[in-house]
Amino acid sequence: VFDRCSGVYDMPSCFRTDGEARRAFVQAASNGDTMVAQSPEDFTLFHVGFWNDGTGEIEAILAPVKIVNASEALVNGGGEDA
């Protein structure tokens, strides 16, 4: 998750699919107790690599790929068109 306000990425989280990551991010954006929910325009979910749970290897991708911004996800319900 990239925080536009601070200009840094948060610690990575591991999910099996982009859809699973999107769902967790939308839930965070919908929970009024989180920073993501309080400033959704500042937070964007990115795919930054792959985790192999069989070998423990992490494979970074060349450039982060945007999945969805929190404010877009709230408007569109987190769907693929977000």
CSV table of C-alpha atoms in Angstrom, one decimal:
chain,number,residue,atom,x,y,z
A,1,VAL,CA,0.0,0.0,0.0
A,2,PHE,CA,1.4,3.4,-1.1
A,3,ASP,CA,0.7,6.4,1.2
A,4,ARG,CA,0.7,9.5,-1.0
A,5,CYS,CA,0.9,11.8,2.0
A,6,SER,CA,4.0,10.3,3.5
A,7,GLY,CA,5.4,9.3,0.1
A,8,VAL,CA,6.3,5.7,1.1
A,9,TYR,CA,5.0,2.2,0.8
A,10,ASP,CA,3.8,0.4,3.9
A,11,MET,CA,5.2,-3.0,4.8
A,12,PRO,CA,4.1,-5.6,2.2
A,13,SER,CA,1.3,-8.1,3.0
A,14,CYS,CA,1.0,-11.5,1.3
A,15,PHE,CA,-2.2,-12.6,-0.5
A,16,ARG,CA,-2.8,-15.5,-2.8
A,17,THR,CA,-4.4,-13.4,-5.5
A,18,ASP,CA,-4.9,-9.7,-6.4
A,19,GLY,CA,-8.7,-10.3,-5.7
A,20,GLU,CA,-7.9,-11.4,-2.2
A,21,ALA,CA,-5.7,-8.4,-1.6
A,22,ARG,CA,-8.3,-6.1,-3.1
A,23,ARG,CA,-11.0,-7.5,-0.8
A,24,ALA,CA,-8.8,-6.9,2.3
A,25,PHE,CA,-7.9,-3.4,1.2
A,26,VAL,CA,-11.6,-2.5,0.6
A,27,GLN,CA,-12.4,-3.8,4.1
A,28,ALA,CA,-9.7,-1.6,5.5
A,29,ALA,CA,-11.0,1.4,3.5
A,30,SER,CA,-14.6,0.6,4.8
A,31,ASN,CA,-13.5,0.4,8.5
A,32,GLY,CA,-13.7,3.9,10.0
A,33,ASP,CA,-11.0,3.0,12.5
A,34,THR,CA,-8.2,2.7,9.9
A,35,MET,CA,-6.0,5.5,8.4
A,36,VAL,CA,-7.0,4.1,5.0
A,37,ALA,CA,-10.7,4.8,5.8
A,38,GLN,CA,-10.0,8.2,7.2
A,39,SER,CA,-8.0,9.4,4.2
A,40,PRO,CA,-8.9,7.0,1.3
A,41,GLU,CA,-7.6,9.4,-1.4
A,42,ASP,CA,-4.1,9.0,0.0
A,43,PHE,CA,-3.8,5.2,-0.1
A,44,THR,CA,-3.3,3.0,-3.2
A,45,LEU,CA,-2.9,-0.8,-3.3
A,46,PHE,CA,-0.1,-2.1,-5.5
A,47,HIS,CA,1.2,-5.5,-6.5
A,48,VAL,CA,4.9,-5.5,-5.9
A,49,GLY,CA,6.0,-9.1,-6.2
A,50,PHE,CA,5.4,-12.8,-5.6
A,51,TRP,CA,6.0,-14.9,-2.5
A,52,ASN,CA,6.7,-18.7,-2.9
A,53,ASP,CA,5.4,-20.4,0.2
A,54,GLY,CA,7.2,-23.6,-0.7
A,55,THR,CA,10.7,-22.1,-1.0
A,56,GLY,CA,10.5,-18.9,1.0
A,57,GLU,CA,11.6,-17.0,-2.1
A,58,ILE,CA,10.4,-13.5,-2.9
A,59,GLU,CA,10.4,-12.4,-6.5
A,60,ALA,CA,10.0,-8.6,-7.0
A,61,ILE,CA,8.4,-7.3,-10.2
A,62,LEU,CA,10.2,-4.5,-12.1
A,63,ALA,CA,7.6,-1.8,-11.3
A,64,PRO,CA,4.7,-1.8,-8.9
A,65,VAL,CA,1.4,-2.5,-10.6
A,66,LYS,CA,-1.6,-0.4,-9.3
A,67,ILE,CA,-4.6,-2.5,-8.2
A,68,VAL,CA,-6.9,0.1,-6.8
A,69,ASN,CA,-7.0,3.4,-4.9
A,70,ALA,CA,-9.0,3.3,-1.7
A,71,SER,CA,-11.4,6.2,-2.7
A,72,GLU,CA,-12.0,4.5,-6.1
A,73,ALA,CA,-12.7,1.2,-4.3
A,74,LEU,CA,-15.2,2.8,-2.0
A,75,VAL,CA,-17.1,4.4,-5.0
A,76,ASN,CA,-17.0,1.2,-7.1
A,77,GLY,CA,-17.3,-1.3,-4.3
A,78,GLY,CA,-13.8,-2.7,-5.0
A,79,GLY,CA,-14.7,-4.2,-8.3
A,80,GLU,CA,-12.4,-4.8,-11.2
A,81,ASP,CA,-13.4,-1.5,-12.8
A,82,ALA,CA,-12.1,0.4,-9.8
